[in-house]
Short mmCIF file of C-alpha atoms in Angstrom, two decimals:
data_model
loop_
_atom_site.label_atom_id
_atom_site.label_comp_id
_atom_site.label_asym_id
_atom_site.label_seq_id
_atom_site.Cartn_x
_atom_site.Cartn_y
_atom_site.Cartn_z
CA UNK A 1 -36.27 -20.00 -2.61
CA UNK A 2 -38.99 -19.75 0.36
CA UNK A 3 -36.64 -20.01 2.69
CA UNK A 4 -35.45 -16.64 2.10
CA UNK A 5 -37.35 -14.03 5.12
CA UNK A 6 -39.34 -11.34 3.85
CA UNK A 7 -36.72 -8.49 4.94
CA UNK A 8 -34.10 -10.04 3.04
CA UNK A 9 -36.54 -9.84 -0.13
CA UNK A 10 -36.75 -6.26 0.52
CA UNK A 11 -32.98 -5.51 1.30
CA UNK A 12 -31.09 -7.47 -1.17
CA UNK A 13 -32.10 -5.00 -4.04
CA UNK A 14 -30.80 -2.07 -1.72
CA UNK A 15 -27.03 -3.23 -1.77
CA UNK A 16 -26.69 -7.14 -2.70
CA UNK A 17 -28.45 -7.14 -5.96
CA UNK A 18 -28.32 -2.89 -6.78
CA UNK A 19 -29.80 -2.49 -9.79
CA UNK A 20 -27.48 -0.05 -10.77
CA UNK A 21 -23.98 -0.65 -9.02
CA UNK A 22 -24.44 -4.76 -9.05
CA UNK A 23 -26.51 -5.61 -11.67
CA UNK A 24 -25.83 -2.60 -14.23
CA UNK A 25 -29.56 -2.39 -15.17
CA UNK A 26 -31.30 0.86 -16.69
CA UNK A 27 -28.25 2.32 -17.51
CA UNK A 28 -30.09 4.47 -20.08
CA UNK A 29 -32.30 6.58 -17.42
CA UNK A 30 -29.34 6.08 -15.14
CA UNK A 31 -26.89 7.89 -16.98
CA UNK A 32 -29.29 10.34 -19.25
CA UNK A 33 -31.07 12.21 -16.53
CA UNK A 34 -29.06 12.51 -13.40
CA UNK A 35 -27.63 15.98 -14.23
CA UNK A 36 -29.38 17.03 -10.82
CA UNK A 37 -30.23 15.22 -7.43
CA UNK A 38 -33.72 15.94 -8.10
CA UNK A 39 -33.74 14.53 -11.72
CA UNK A 40 -32.22 11.59 -9.69
CA UNK A 41 -35.01 11.02 -7.28
CA UNK A 42 -37.89 11.91 -9.35
CA UNK A 43 -36.82 9.11 -11.72
CA UNK A 44 -36.32 6.91 -9.22
CA UNK A 45 -39.59 7.46 -7.80
CA UNK A 46 -41.43 6.75 -11.05
CA UNK A 47 -39.59 3.52 -11.75
CA UNK A 48 -40.70 2.13 -8.58
CA UNK A 49 -44.32 3.20 -8.67
CA UNK A 50 -44.17 1.20 -11.87
CA UNK A 51 -42.03 -1.59 -11.06
CA UNK A 52 -44.44 -2.09 -7.65
CA UNK A 53 -47.69 -2.06 -9.26
CA UNK A 54 -46.64 -4.16 -12.20
CA UNK A 55 -44.92 -6.86 -10.02
CA UNK A 56 -47.93 -6.80 -7.80
CA UNK A 57 -50.59 -6.86 -10.94
CA UNK A 58 -48.07 -9.48 -12.87
CA UNK A 59 -47.67 -11.77 -10.21
CA UNK A 60 -51.53 -11.95 -8.59
CA UNK A 61 -52.03 -13.31 -12.39
CA UNK A 62 -49.07 -15.02 -12.94
CA UNK A 63 -50.71 -18.76 -13.60
CA UNK A 64 -53.26 -17.22 -16.59
CA UNK A 65 -50.42 -15.93 -18.29
CA UNK A 66 -49.55 -18.38 -21.40
CA UNK A 67 -45.81 -18.58 -21.58
CA UNK A 68 -45.85 -18.06 -25.24
CA UNK A 69 -46.94 -14.48 -25.34
CA UNK A 70 -45.36 -13.67 -21.36
CA UNK A 71 -43.49 -10.72 -22.80
CA UNK A 72 -45.61 -9.04 -24.53
CA UNK A 73 -48.63 -9.38 -21.52
CA UNK A 74 -45.40 -8.14 -19.11
CA UNK A 75 -44.63 -5.04 -21.52
CA UNK A 76 -48.81 -4.42 -21.40
CA UNK A 77 -49.51 -4.11 -18.01
CA UNK A 78 -45.99 -1.70 -17.24
CA UNK A 79 -46.62 0.25 -20.18
CA UNK A 80 -49.99 1.08 -18.73
CA UNK A 81 -48.50 2.16 -15.28
CA UNK A 82 -45.95 4.02 -17.43
CA UNK A 83 -49.03 6.26 -19.17
CA UNK A 84 -50.22 6.78 -15.36
CA UNK A 85 -47.34 8.46 -14.11
CA UNK A 86 -46.74 10.27 -17.20
CA UNK A 87 -50.12 11.63 -17.28
CA UNK A 88 -49.65 12.88 -13.73
CA UNK A 89 -46.07 14.00 -13.74
CA UNK A 90 -47.37 16.33 -16.88
CA UNK A 91 -50.42 17.24 -14.64
CA UNK A 92 -49.08 17.90 -11.32
CA UNK A 93 -44.91 18.63 -11.99
CA UNK A 94 -45.12 19.84 -15.45
CA UNK A 95 -41.44 21.36 -14.69
CA UNK A 96 -39.81 18.19 -13.97
CA UNK A 97 -41.54 16.33 -16.76
CA UNK A 98 -40.34 18.80 -19.18
CA UNK A 99 -36.64 18.30 -17.78
CA UNK A 100 -36.93 14.68 -17.45
CA UNK A 101 -38.29 14.55 -21.31
CA UNK A 102 -38.73 11.28 -23.14
CA UNK A 103 -36.93 9.04 -20.42
CA UNK A 104 -40.29 8.85 -18.30
CA UNK A 105 -42.47 7.26 -21.63
CA UNK A 106 -39.06 5.13 -22.11
CA UNK A 107 -39.17 3.87 -18.36
CA UNK A 108 -41.67 1.21 -20.43
CA UNK A 109 -38.47 -0.33 -21.85
CA UNK A 110 -36.62 -0.39 -18.53
CA UNK A 111 -34.88 -3.46 -18.59
CA UNK A 112 -34.62 -3.37 -14.91
CA UNK A 113 -38.61 -3.71 -14.22
CA UNK A 114 -39.05 -6.16 -17.16
CA UNK A 115 -36.29 -8.11 -15.54
CA UNK A 116 -37.63 -7.99 -12.53
CA UNK A 117 -41.01 -9.29 -13.64
CA UNK A 118 -39.55 -11.97 -15.75
CA UNK A 119 -37.07 -13.27 -13.09
CA UNK A 120 -39.20 -12.82 -9.95
CA UNK A 121 -42.66 -11.67 -10.35
CA UNK A 122 -43.15 -14.50 -12.79
CA UNK A 123 -42.27 -17.13 -9.96
CA UNK A 124 -43.21 -15.75 -6.90
CA UNK A 125 -46.36 -14.71 -4.73
CA UNK A 126 -47.64 -11.40 -4.33
CA UNK A 127 -46.02 -10.33 -0.82
CA UNK A 128 -43.07 -10.97 -2.01
CA UNK A 129 -42.76 -9.23 -5.56
CA UNK A 130 -44.07 -6.43 -4.06
CA UNK A 131 -40.81 -6.59 -1.38
CA UNK A 132 -38.77 -7.16 -3.97
CA UNK A 133 -39.57 -4.20 -6.10
CA UNK A 134 -39.68 -1.74 -3.62
CA UNK A 135 -36.40 -3.10 -2.72
CA UNK A 136 -34.94 -2.95 -6.09
CA UNK A 137 -36.62 0.68 -6.04
CA UNK A 138 -34.99 1.71 -3.20
CA UNK A 139 -31.96 0.68 -4.55
CA UNK A 140 -32.32 2.44 -7.96
CA UNK A 141 -33.18 5.73 -5.88
CA UNK A 142 -29.72 5.43 -3.86
CA UNK A 143 -28.08 5.15 -6.95
CA UNK A 144 -29.94 7.62 -9.05
CA UNK A 145 -29.94 10.03 -5.43
CA UNK A 146 -25.70 9.62 -5.25
CA UNK A 147 -25.10 9.83 -9.04
CA UNK A 148 -27.00 13.09 -9.52
CA UNK A 149 -26.20 14.31 -6.37
CA UNK A 150 -22.52 14.54 -6.99
CA UNK A 151 -22.91 15.72 -10.31
CA UNK A 152 -25.17 18.27 -9.53
CA UNK A 153 -22.33 19.40 -7.00
CA UNK A 154 -19.46 19.28 -9.03
CA UNK A 155 -21.23 20.36 -12.15
CA UNK A 156 -23.44 23.02 -10.31
CA UNK A 157 -22.27 23.81 -7.00
CA UNK A 158 -25.78 23.14 -5.70
CA UNK A 159 -27.58 19.92 -4.00
CA UNK A 160 -31.25 20.07 -4.57
CA UNK A 161 -30.95 23.32 -5.92
CA UNK A 162 -29.56 24.36 -2.50
CA UNK A 163 -25.91 26.34 -3.19
CA UNK A 164 -23.39 24.45 -0.99
CA UNK A 165 -19.97 25.13 -2.49
CA UNK A 166 -18.44 27.87 -2.01
CA UNK A 167 -18.77 31.17 -5.41
CA UNK A 168 -14.71 30.49 -5.90
CA UNK A 169 -15.09 26.92 -6.88
CA UNK A 170 -15.17 26.76 -10.59
CA UNK A 171 -18.23 25.02 -11.86
CA UNK A 172 -16.81 21.50 -13.08
CA UNK A 173 -19.19 21.36 -16.56
CA UNK A 174 -17.86 18.16 -17.54
CA UNK A 175 -19.98 16.87 -14.86
CA UNK A 176 -23.68 18.02 -16.22
CA UNK A 177 -22.39 16.59 -19.32
CA UNK A 178 -22.46 12.98 -20.58
CA UNK A 179 -19.34 12.35 -19.90
CA UNK A 180 -19.52 13.29 -16.16
CA UNK A 181 -21.91 10.57 -15.90
CA UNK A 182 -20.00 7.60 -17.09
CA UNK A 183 -16.99 9.04 -14.91
CA UNK A 184 -19.15 9.05 -12.04
CA UNK A 185 -20.52 5.58 -12.42
CA UNK A 186 -17.33 4.08 -13.42
CA UNK A 187 -15.42 5.53 -10.22
CA UNK A 188 -18.71 4.55 -8.02
CA UNK A 189 -18.65 1.11 -9.04
CA UNK A 190 -15.55 0.57 -8.57
CA UNK A 191 -15.22 1.89 -5.37
CA UNK A 192 -18.34 -0.06 -4.12
CA UNK A 193 -16.46 -3.23 -6.21
CA UNK A 194 -13.43 -2.73 -3.93
CA UNK A 195 -15.66 -2.78 -0.65
CA UNK A 196 -17.54 -6.16 -1.63
CA UNK A 197 -13.97 -7.56 -1.92
CA UNK A 198 -12.70 -6.64 1.17
CA UNK A 199 -15.93 -7.49 3.24
CA UNK A 200 -15.85 -10.86 1.59
CA UNK A 201 -12.10 -11.58 2.13
CA UNK A 202 -13.02 -10.92 5.47
CA UNK A 203 -15.86 -13.13 5.35
CA UNK A 204 -13.66 -15.65 3.53
CA UNK A 205 -10.70 -15.58 6.59
CA UNK A 206 -13.79 -15.43 9.08
CA UNK A 207 -14.86 -18.85 8.17
CA UNK A 208 -11.39 -20.46 7.57
CA UNK A 209 -10.17 -19.06 11.14
CA UNK A 210 -13.57 -20.86 12.20
CA UNK A 211 -12.62 -24.11 10.88
CA UNK A 212 -9.60 -24.21 12.15
CA UNK A 213 -10.80 -24.02 15.41
CA UNK A 214 -13.54 -26.68 14.71
CA UNK A 215 -10.68 -29.02 13.15
CA UNK A 216 -8.33 -28.13 16.17
CA UNK A 217 -11.06 -28.74 19.10
CA UNK A 218 -12.17 -32.48 16.89
CA UNK A 219 -8.27 -33.23 17.07
CA UNK A 220 -8.24 -32.49 21.12
CA UNK A 221 -11.27 -34.61 21.38
CA UNK A 222 -10.54 -37.08 19.35
CA UNK A 223 -6.87 -37.38 21.57
CA UNK A 224 -9.20 -37.85 24.97
CA UNK B 1 11.03 -4.69 -20.06
CA UNK B 2 14.34 -5.91 -20.17
CA UNK B 3 14.30 -5.50 -16.43
CA UNK B 4 12.41 -7.85 -16.07
CA UNK B 5 13.77 -10.53 -17.94
CA UNK B 6 17.46 -9.61 -17.03
CA UNK B 7 19.39 -12.93 -16.16
CA UNK B 8 20.42 -11.09 -12.96
CA UNK B 9 17.31 -11.61 -11.25
CA UNK B 10 17.49 -14.70 -8.78
CA UNK B 11 14.15 -15.37 -9.53
CA UNK B 12 13.65 -15.88 -12.92
CA UNK B 13 10.45 -13.98 -13.69
CA UNK B 14 8.57 -14.22 -16.95
CA UNK B 15 7.09 -11.02 -18.41
CA UNK B 16 4.34 -10.90 -20.75
CA UNK B 17 4.55 -10.65 -24.75
CA UNK B 18 5.71 -8.93 -26.54
CA UNK B 19 9.32 -8.99 -25.85
CA UNK B 20 10.42 -6.33 -27.14
CA UNK B 21 13.84 -5.39 -26.45
CA UNK B 22 15.27 -1.94 -26.23
CA UNK B 23 18.47 -0.20 -25.41
CA UNK B 24 17.80 1.60 -22.87
CA UNK B 25 15.82 0.45 -19.64
CA UNK B 26 11.61 2.43 -19.13
CA UNK B 27 13.49 4.02 -16.45
CA UNK B 28 16.37 5.92 -18.27
CA UNK B 29 13.84 6.40 -21.27
CA UNK B 30 12.01 8.03 -19.22
CA UNK B 31 14.88 10.51 -17.52
CA UNK B 32 16.10 11.14 -21.00
CA UNK B 33 12.54 12.12 -22.44
CA UNK B 34 12.40 14.50 -19.35
CA UNK B 35 15.53 16.03 -20.67
CA UNK B 36 14.65 16.32 -24.20
CA UNK B 37 11.82 18.24 -22.73
CA UNK B 38 14.24 21.13 -20.98
CA UNK B 39 13.77 23.46 -24.18
CA UNK B 40 9.89 23.56 -24.38
CA UNK B 41 10.14 24.31 -20.75
CA UNK B 42 12.55 26.95 -21.51
CA UNK B 43 10.96 28.81 -24.30
CA UNK B 44 7.15 28.10 -22.08
CA UNK B 45 8.98 30.23 -19.77
CA UNK B 46 10.93 32.95 -22.22
CA UNK B 47 7.90 33.81 -24.12
CA UNK B 48 4.52 33.52 -21.50
CA UNK B 49 7.20 34.95 -18.22
CA UNK B 50 8.86 32.99 -15.27
CA UNK B 51 5.52 32.99 -13.35
CA UNK B 52 4.65 29.76 -15.83
CA UNK B 53 6.63 27.65 -13.94
CA UNK B 54 4.01 27.77 -11.39
CA UNK B 55 2.09 25.59 -13.51
CA UNK B 56 4.18 23.58 -14.27
CA UNK B 57 5.32 23.00 -10.22
CA UNK B 58 2.04 22.26 -9.62
CA UNK B 59 1.13 20.04 -12.54
CA UNK B 60 4.10 17.86 -11.58
CA UNK B 61 3.61 17.86 -7.76
CA UNK B 62 -0.20 16.70 -8.22
CA UNK B 63 0.41 13.83 -10.74
CA UNK B 64 3.25 12.37 -8.39
CA UNK B 65 1.07 13.02 -5.10
CA UNK B 66 -1.50 11.04 -6.98
CA UNK B 67 0.64 8.73 -8.03
CA UNK B 68 1.91 7.91 -4.35
CA UNK B 69 -1.40 8.17 -2.58
CA UNK B 70 -3.16 5.05 -5.37
CA UNK B 71 0.00 3.36 -5.33
CA UNK B 72 0.35 3.09 -1.30
CA UNK B 73 -4.07 2.49 -1.23
CA UNK B 74 -2.85 -0.42 -3.63
CA UNK B 75 -0.28 -1.23 -1.68
CA UNK B 76 1.97 -1.59 -4.76
CA UNK B 77 5.50 -0.57 -5.27
CA UNK B 78 5.78 3.24 -5.42
CA UNK B 79 7.46 3.89 -8.78
CA UNK B 80 8.00 7.59 -8.66
CA UNK B 81 11.63 7.24 -10.17
CA UNK B 82 10.97 5.42 -13.03
CA UNK B 83 10.05 9.26 -14.07
CA UNK B 84 6.94 8.51 -15.98
CA UNK B 85 4.59 10.62 -13.73
CA UNK B 86 7.03 13.29 -13.95
CA UNK B 87 6.65 13.52 -17.45
CA UNK B 88 2.82 13.76 -17.36
CA UNK B 89 2.83 16.18 -15.04
CA UNK B 90 5.75 18.04 -17.80
CA UNK B 91 3.51 17.30 -20.62
CA UNK B 92 0.16 18.12 -19.31
CA UNK B 93 1.40 21.75 -17.90
CA UNK B 94 2.78 22.08 -21.58
CA UNK B 95 -0.52 21.45 -23.10
CA UNK B 96 -1.96 24.25 -21.19
CA UNK B 97 -3.25 27.46 -22.01
CA UNK B 98 -0.58 30.43 -20.09
CA UNK B 99 -1.45 31.70 -16.72
CA UNK B 100 -3.87 28.47 -16.60
CA UNK B 101 -5.77 28.54 -13.05
CA UNK B 102 -3.60 26.89 -10.97
CA UNK B 103 -5.97 24.92 -8.81
CA UNK B 104 -7.94 23.62 -11.93
CA UNK B 105 -4.10 22.48 -13.32
CA UNK B 106 -4.00 20.53 -10.09
CA UNK B 107 -7.37 18.96 -10.87
CA UNK B 108 -6.00 17.84 -14.43
CA UNK B 109 -2.84 16.84 -12.99
CA UNK B 110 -5.07 14.00 -10.25
CA UNK B 111 -7.34 13.59 -13.13
CA UNK B 112 -4.52 12.79 -15.81
CA UNK B 113 -2.75 10.08 -13.36
CA UNK B 114 -5.58 8.45 -11.45
CA UNK B 115 -8.23 8.04 -14.46
CA UNK B 116 -5.70 8.22 -16.93
CA UNK B 117 -3.09 5.66 -15.89
CA UNK B 118 -3.99 4.62 -12.51
CA UNK B 119 -7.42 3.35 -13.03
CA UNK B 120 -5.82 0.81 -15.63
CA UNK B 121 -3.24 -0.24 -13.34
CA UNK B 122 -0.06 1.90 -13.99
CA UNK B 123 2.59 1.82 -16.01
CA UNK B 124 2.21 0.07 -19.16
CA UNK B 125 -1.81 -0.71 -19.19
CA UNK B 126 -3.12 2.38 -20.05
CA UNK B 127 -4.84 2.74 -23.36
CA UNK B 128 -4.67 6.37 -23.49
CA UNK B 129 -2.16 9.01 -23.16
CA UNK B 130 -2.64 9.82 -19.75
CA UNK B 131 -1.54 13.86 -20.01
CA UNK B 132 -3.88 14.31 -23.34
CA UNK B 133 -6.63 12.66 -20.83
CA UNK B 134 -6.14 15.41 -18.29
CA UNK B 135 -6.05 17.84 -21.14
CA UNK B 136 -9.46 16.36 -22.05
CA UNK B 137 -10.80 16.29 -19.09
CA UNK B 138 -10.01 20.68 -18.50
CA UNK B 139 -11.33 21.16 -21.89
CA UNK B 140 -14.74 19.48 -20.89
CA UNK B 141 -14.53 20.88 -17.33
CA UNK B 142 -13.63 24.38 -18.02
CA UNK B 143 -13.98 25.23 -21.47
CA UNK B 144 -13.85 29.40 -21.28
CA UNK B 145 -10.38 29.24 -19.11
CA UNK B 146 -8.60 26.69 -21.36
CA UNK B 147 -9.05 28.68 -24.46
CA UNK B 148 -8.40 32.44 -23.32
CA UNK B 149 -5.09 32.35 -24.56
CA UNK B 150 -2.49 35.26 -23.69
CA UNK B 151 -0.11 36.71 -25.98
CA UNK B 152 3.76 36.00 -25.27
CA UNK B 153 4.58 39.06 -23.27
CA UNK B 154 6.80 40.04 -20.41
CA UNK B 155 5.51 42.64 -18.68
CA UNK B 156 1.36 42.16 -18.64
CA UNK B 157 -1.06 39.64 -19.79
CA UNK B 158 -2.94 40.74 -23.12
CA UNK B 159 -5.74 38.08 -24.03
CA UNK B 160 -5.23 36.93 -27.93
CA UNK B 161 -6.01 34.20 -30.96
CA UNK B 162 -4.03 31.41 -31.43
CA UNK B 163 -2.83 31.55 -35.20
CA UNK B 164 -5.48 28.45 -35.68
CA UNK B 165 -8.22 30.29 -34.25
CA UNK B 166 -7.38 33.06 -36.79
CA UNK B 167 -6.82 30.91 -39.56
CA UNK B 168 -10.29 29.09 -38.56
CA UNK B 169 -12.33 32.07 -37.82
CA UNK B 170 -10.86 35.59 -39.50
CA UNK B 171 -8.88 33.56 -42.35
CA UNK B 172 -6.34 34.99 -41.33
CA UNK B 173 -2.41 33.66 -41.46
CA UNK B 174 0.21 34.05 -38.99
CA UNK B 175 3.87 34.33 -40.32
CA UNK B 176 5.71 31.54 -40.36
CA UNK B 177 8.59 32.86 -39.09
CA UNK B 178 6.67 33.54 -35.35
CA UNK B 179 5.26 30.20 -35.85
CA UNK B 180 8.77 28.90 -35.74
CA UNK B 181 10.53 30.95 -32.83
CA UNK B 182 6.97 30.70 -30.65
CA UNK B 183 6.54 34.20 -30.48
CA UNK B 184 2.81 33.95 -30.76
CA UNK B 185 -0.55 32.98 -28.85
CA UNK B 186 -0.85 29.03 -27.79
CA UNK B 187 -0.37 26.26 -25.19
CA UNK B 188 2.66 26.88 -23.26
CA UNK B 189 4.91 23.98 -24.65
CA UNK B 190 3.98 23.53 -28.12
CA UNK B 191 4.13 27.44 -29.76
CA UNK B 192 8.07 27.25 -30.34
CA UNK B 193 8.61 24.58 -32.99
CA UNK B 194 12.63 25.27 -32.81
CA UNK B 195 12.53 23.97 -29.03
CA UNK B 196 10.46 21.01 -30.11
CA UNK B 197 12.55 20.15 -32.90
CA UNK B 198 15.94 20.13 -30.30
CA UNK B 199 14.01 17.55 -28.09
CA UNK B 200 13.13 15.88 -31.53
CA UNK B 201 16.65 15.62 -32.15
CA UNK B 202 17.94 14.33 -29.17
CA UNK B 203 15.44 11.70 -28.79
CA UNK B 204 15.82 10.40 -32.14
CA UNK B 205 19.45 10.52 -31.55
CA UNK B 206 19.40 8.67 -28.42
CA UNK B 207 16.92 6.36 -29.82
CA UNK B 208 14.30 6.53 -27.15
CA UNK B 209 11.60 7.44 -29.86
CA UNK B 210 11.49 5.69 -33.42
CA UNK B 211 11.27 7.63 -36.33
CA UNK B 212 8.37 6.10 -37.84
CA UNK B 213 5.17 7.62 -35.77
CA UNK B 214 6.44 12.02 -36.31
CA UNK B 215 7.55 11.33 -40.19
CA UNK B 216 4.36 9.25 -40.92
CA UNK B 217 2.66 12.44 -39.08
CA UNK B 218 4.56 14.96 -40.52
CA UNK B 219 4.63 13.56 -44.53
CA UNK B 220 0.67 12.96 -44.28
CA UNK B 221 0.04 16.81 -42.88
CA UNK B 222 1.88 17.91 -45.41
CA UNK B 223 -0.16 15.89 -48.40
CA UNK B 224 -3.54 16.24 -46.91
CA UNK B 225 -2.51 19.75 -46.12
CA UNK B 226 -1.34 20.19 -49.83
CA UNK B 227 -4.37 19.06 -51.27
CA UNK B 228 -6.36 21.45 -49.49
CA UNK B 229 -3.80 24.38 -50.21
CA UNK B 230 -3.88 23.62 -53.69
CA UNK B 231 -7.72 23.16 -54.03
CA UNK B 232 -7.94 27.24 -52.86
CA UNK B 233 -4.76 28.83 -51.28
CA UNK B 234 -6.71 31.58 -49.89
CA UNK B 235 -8.88 29.44 -48.14
CA UNK B 236 -6.91 26.89 -46.77
CA UNK B 237 -3.62 27.82 -45.36
CA UNK B 238 -0.28 26.11 -46.52
CA UNK B 239 1.12 22.69 -45.32
CA UNK B 240 4.15 24.28 -43.68
CA UNK B 241 1.44 26.85 -41.56
CA UNK B 242 -0.32 22.83 -40.32
CA UNK B 243 3.25 21.49 -39.16
CA UNK B 244 4.13 24.60 -37.28
CA UNK B 245 0.79 25.55 -35.93
CA UNK B 246 -0.72 24.69 -32.67
CA UNK B 247 0.18 21.46 -31.17
CA UNK B 248 0.82 19.35 -34.36
CA UNK B 249 4.32 19.15 -33.96
CA UNK B 250 4.78 18.67 -30.05
CA UNK B 251 1.71 16.06 -29.93
CA UNK B 252 3.63 14.11 -32.81
CA UNK B 253 7.03 14.01 -30.83
CA UNK B 254 6.05 14.03 -27.43
CA UNK B 255 2.41 12.33 -27.27
CA UNK B 256 1.86 10.49 -30.09
CA UNK B 257 5.28 8.52 -29.64
CA UNK B 258 4.28 7.11 -26.31
CA UNK B 259 5.64 3.93 -25.53
CA UNK B 260 2.50 2.55 -24.55
CA UNK B 261 -0.19 3.33 -26.37
CA UNK B 262 1.43 3.98 -29.95
CA UNK B 263 1.18 0.90 -31.94
CA UNK B 264 4.08 -1.75 -31.91
CA UNK B 265 4.98 -2.54 -35.18
CA UNK B 266 6.38 -0.46 -38.10
CA UNK B 267 3.85 -1.23 -40.10
CA UNK B 268 0.98 -0.51 -37.67
CA UNK B 269 2.95 2.69 -36.81
CA UNK B 270 2.82 4.21 -40.29
CA UNK B 271 -0.94 3.48 -40.18
CA UNK B 272 -1.13 5.12 -36.91
CA UNK B 273 0.56 8.51 -37.96
CA UNK B 274 -1.21 8.95 -41.36
CA UNK B 275 -4.42 8.32 -39.45
CA UNK B 276 -3.75 10.76 -36.53
CA UNK B 277 -2.56 13.39 -39.25
CA UNK B 278 -5.74 12.90 -41.69
CA UNK B 279 -7.97 13.88 -38.32
CA UNK B 280 -5.95 16.51 -37.14
CA UNK B 281 -6.52 18.40 -40.32
CA UNK B 282 -9.98 17.33 -40.93
CA UNK B 283 -10.59 18.86 -37.48
CA UNK B 284 -8.45 21.67 -38.56
CA UNK B 285 -10.31 22.76 -41.22
CA UNK B 286 -13.66 21.15 -41.26
CA UNK B 287 -14.28 21.00 -37.40
CA UNK B 288 -15.77 22.67 -34.91
CA UNK B 289 -12.80 23.37 -33.18
CA UNK B 290 -9.93 25.38 -34.17
CA UNK B 291 -7.12 22.50 -33.46
CA UNK B 292 -7.80 19.09 -33.14
CA UNK B 293 -4.01 17.35 -32.33
CA UNK B 294 -5.38 15.95 -28.63
CA UNK B 295 -8.55 14.43 -29.69
CA UNK B 296 -7.10 12.78 -32.86
CA UNK B 297 -4.22 11.15 -30.98
CA UNK B 298 -6.55 10.16 -28.24
CA UNK B 299 -8.98 8.85 -30.78
CA UNK B 300 -6.23 6.70 -32.90
CA UNK B 301 -4.74 5.65 -28.72
CA UNK B 302 -8.39 3.74 -28.82
CA UNK B 303 -7.39 2.25 -32.40
CA UNK B 304 -3.66 0.69 -31.17
CA UNK B 305 -4.82 -2.66 -29.97
CA UNK B 306 -6.57 -3.14 -33.44
CA UNK B 307 -3.99 -1.90 -35.29
CA UNK B 308 -1.77 -4.36 -33.62
CA UNK B 309 -3.27 -6.78 -34.38
CA UNK B 310 -3.84 -6.54 -38.26
CA UNK B 311 -0.25 -5.19 -38.36
CA UNK B 312 1.40 -8.12 -36.89
CA UNK B 313 4.25 -9.53 -38.51
CA UNK B 314 3.86 -13.67 -39.98
CA UNK B 315 6.49 -15.34 -38.72
CA UNK B 316 8.67 -17.31 -40.95
CA UNK B 317 7.12 -20.30 -42.55
CA UNK B 318 3.74 -19.78 -40.19
CA UNK B 319 0.69 -20.68 -42.35
CA UNK B 320 -1.54 -17.54 -43.52
#
């Protein structure tokens, strides 16, 4: 476990273990709030904040949390940070807070956060936990931004509030309805999976060719 | 299905069950369906003008193009010649309103073939009727355009209400005569009952479709519609109106009988047809939308695997 480099600890959440596309965690905020790119970014940043700080706290006190009540303890710590985010957003960005509605308080029960605490922070040191949390947050941000961006472009002609599609393009209303979220997520996942399968095949072919070369070398050496 | 287990094949191929044997190969049956659709195509051109041919052409060509592109990317044999994708294109065009935007028609065709069919693996694997998936997508994406109906006219387009929305929102009933011939507002291919019936007789006579699903739908629509009509004849339309208005007949003949998405066993077909009609009548009389054939067929498509599971006939001698 400990022989993974620190950079990999961060980067695995961005791509290989992307919380949305690969682990399929946190579907509730992913599908519900991504009607626009800005909503996606705000949601992802709020989640990353909560994830980072609860990971730091939980990994630093992981040895004194009794195993029997660990989930309750995690939830308590997570809820503290969610309350902070909720209050700050209400005070500083009231419009965004209104747009995200109940989904900010619902970060408490986001399985992405609880899952990382249970699977990672409770077993690893503070630095690694913080890097893992940041990586997962980045992956979440990428996923939510791409979903929100695609839905906003097709459903509203704009991205981040700027109109980029011409006026004659008729907005696809379905994209800002829940059905659009499912369609976009499904198609994105299918595309990324096909990419992953392709790279795996390439790696396999590379390994096989290396093996054959090594075998031939061995044969030649043996003959000599 | 009969193709894959034919003895003339050098390699012995074992197809997956059910090994239902039919008189026609898939390819022949699909072309027969296309022939059966010709009267509806002609009636749509007659009532809504020759320019509607463009909608049909755009729909078919984008459907075929989508299939070709996806099959090429996935390195599968291109199967345009089996005609199923052409049927999807024609069916989609015929359930769109007259003078519908061509760009949106193209989007609908791409979605119908791409998401309705190819995502599941192509012909034979799709759960939902592809043309209806395309229509449902368009309904959700462009709700205003798709409910803008033009009156049948040879000179200029006048927007009008469909018989079903007149029934629903104004409590007026269109005469059954014009519903039968098709001289009324509605989707391209669904207004003319007589054209659909010609196609239906052709399909039943050639044995491409089974009589059970359409018959179950029609009988139960008469019964369910009749019950409400007897309760209050002034407020609810008579059962014949339910049969002739909107997409009911078109759905019963061309959509609900789709080989891939309808039940396999006789008992299941009756259950499927009755359930579709029940949902249609409920949506029409009490739902928020004037028409519900599309949603009810799609809904029951989802139930087909379950219906198949529970209506599978017992093999003789099999213990329960």
